[in-house]
Amino acid sequence: RNGKTATFMPKPIFGDNGSGMHVHQSLWQGGTPLFYDEQGYAGLSDMARYYIGGILKHAPSLLAFTNPTVNSY
C-alpha cells in the first residue's frame, strides 16, 4: 500500500545489493569486551573461542533460519 515490497530473501534482485547475511557479534561486561584477550590465540579469549565453537556446532540448525531460501546458496 506504500509502494514497497517486503522480502526475507538475502538477494531478491539480480544485480542489486543484497543483505550480505552477515552479523557482527560481541559481548561486553561493564565496558570490557569479553571476546578479547591480549594473550589469547589471535587475541581471542577462551569465551570467544567457545562461542565460535558453539555457533559452528549448531550451524546446520541455524541455517534453517539464516539461509531459508534457494537464493541463500
Short mmCIF file of C-alpha atoms in Angstrom, two decimals:
data_model
loop_
_atom_site.label_atom_id
_atom_site.label_comp_id
_atom_site.label_asym_id
_atom_site.label_seq_id
_atom_site.Cartn_x
_atom_site.Cartn_y
_atom_site.Cartn_z
CA ARG A 1 0.00 0.00 0.00
CA ASN A 2 3.05 2.28 0.27
CA GLY A 3 4.64 1.11 -2.94
CA LYS A 4 7.08 -1.16 -1.06
CA THR A 5 7.61 -4.91 -1.10
CA ALA A 6 8.91 -6.79 1.93
CA THR A 7 11.09 -9.84 1.43
CA PHE A 8 13.24 -12.03 3.65
CA MET A 9 15.37 -13.21 0.75
CA PRO A 10 19.06 -12.31 1.10
CA LYS A 11 19.42 -11.47 -2.61
CA PRO A 12 15.97 -10.89 -4.13
CA ILE A 13 17.03 -8.76 -7.12
CA PHE A 14 19.71 -9.86 -9.59
CA GLY A 15 22.48 -7.29 -9.99
CA ASP A 16 21.43 -5.29 -6.93
CA ASN A 17 22.88 -5.29 -3.43
CA GLY A 18 21.70 -7.99 -1.06
CA SER A 19 21.74 -8.10 2.71
CA GLY A 20 25.10 -9.86 2.83
CA MET A 21 23.65 -12.10 5.53
CA HIS A 22 26.47 -11.38 7.94
CA VAL A 23 26.24 -10.34 11.57
CA HIS A 24 28.86 -8.79 13.82
CA GLN A 25 28.66 -10.04 17.39
CA SER A 26 30.40 -9.04 20.61
CA LEU A 27 29.80 -9.47 24.32
CA TRP A 28 30.67 -6.77 26.84
CA GLN A 29 30.51 -6.52 30.61
CA GLY A 30 30.97 -3.20 32.39
CA GLY A 31 32.61 -1.64 29.34
CA THR A 32 35.03 -4.56 28.87
CA PRO A 33 34.92 -6.68 25.70
CA LEU A 34 34.64 -10.32 26.76
CA PHE A 35 35.89 -11.74 23.47
CA TYR A 36 39.31 -10.05 23.66
CA ASP A 37 42.38 -11.44 25.41
CA GLU A 38 45.75 -9.94 24.54
CA GLN A 39 47.45 -13.21 25.48
CA GLY A 40 44.89 -15.46 23.77
CA TYR A 41 45.28 -17.12 20.40
CA ALA A 42 44.64 -14.44 17.74
CA GLY A 43 43.68 -12.04 20.53
CA LEU A 44 40.61 -14.12 21.39
CA SER A 45 39.52 -15.03 24.90
CA ASP A 46 38.53 -18.58 25.81
CA MET A 47 34.92 -17.36 25.89
CA ALA A 48 35.20 -16.11 22.31
CA ARG A 49 36.64 -19.40 21.10
CA TYR A 50 33.91 -21.42 22.85
CA TYR A 51 31.28 -19.02 21.45
CA ILE A 52 32.60 -19.55 17.92
CA GLY A 53 32.69 -23.31 18.53
CA GLY A 54 29.05 -23.26 19.63
CA ILE A 55 28.00 -21.41 16.50
CA LEU A 56 29.89 -23.90 14.33
CA LYS A 57 28.43 -26.87 16.20
CA HIS A 58 24.88 -25.61 15.72
CA ALA A 59 25.38 -24.18 12.21
CA PRO A 60 23.29 -26.86 10.46
CA SER A 61 20.27 -25.98 12.62
CA LEU A 62 20.89 -22.23 12.38
CA LEU A 63 20.87 -22.41 8.58
CA ALA A 64 17.14 -23.12 8.61
CA PHE A 65 16.65 -19.60 9.96
CA THR A 66 19.56 -17.71 8.41
CA ASN A 67 19.51 -19.26 4.92
CA PRO A 68 15.93 -20.43 4.27
CA THR A 69 15.69 -19.95 0.51
CA VAL A 70 17.40 -21.32 -2.58
CA ASN A 71 18.84 -17.82 -3.12
CA SER A 72 20.86 -18.34 0.06
CA TYR A 73 23.10 -20.98 -1.52
#
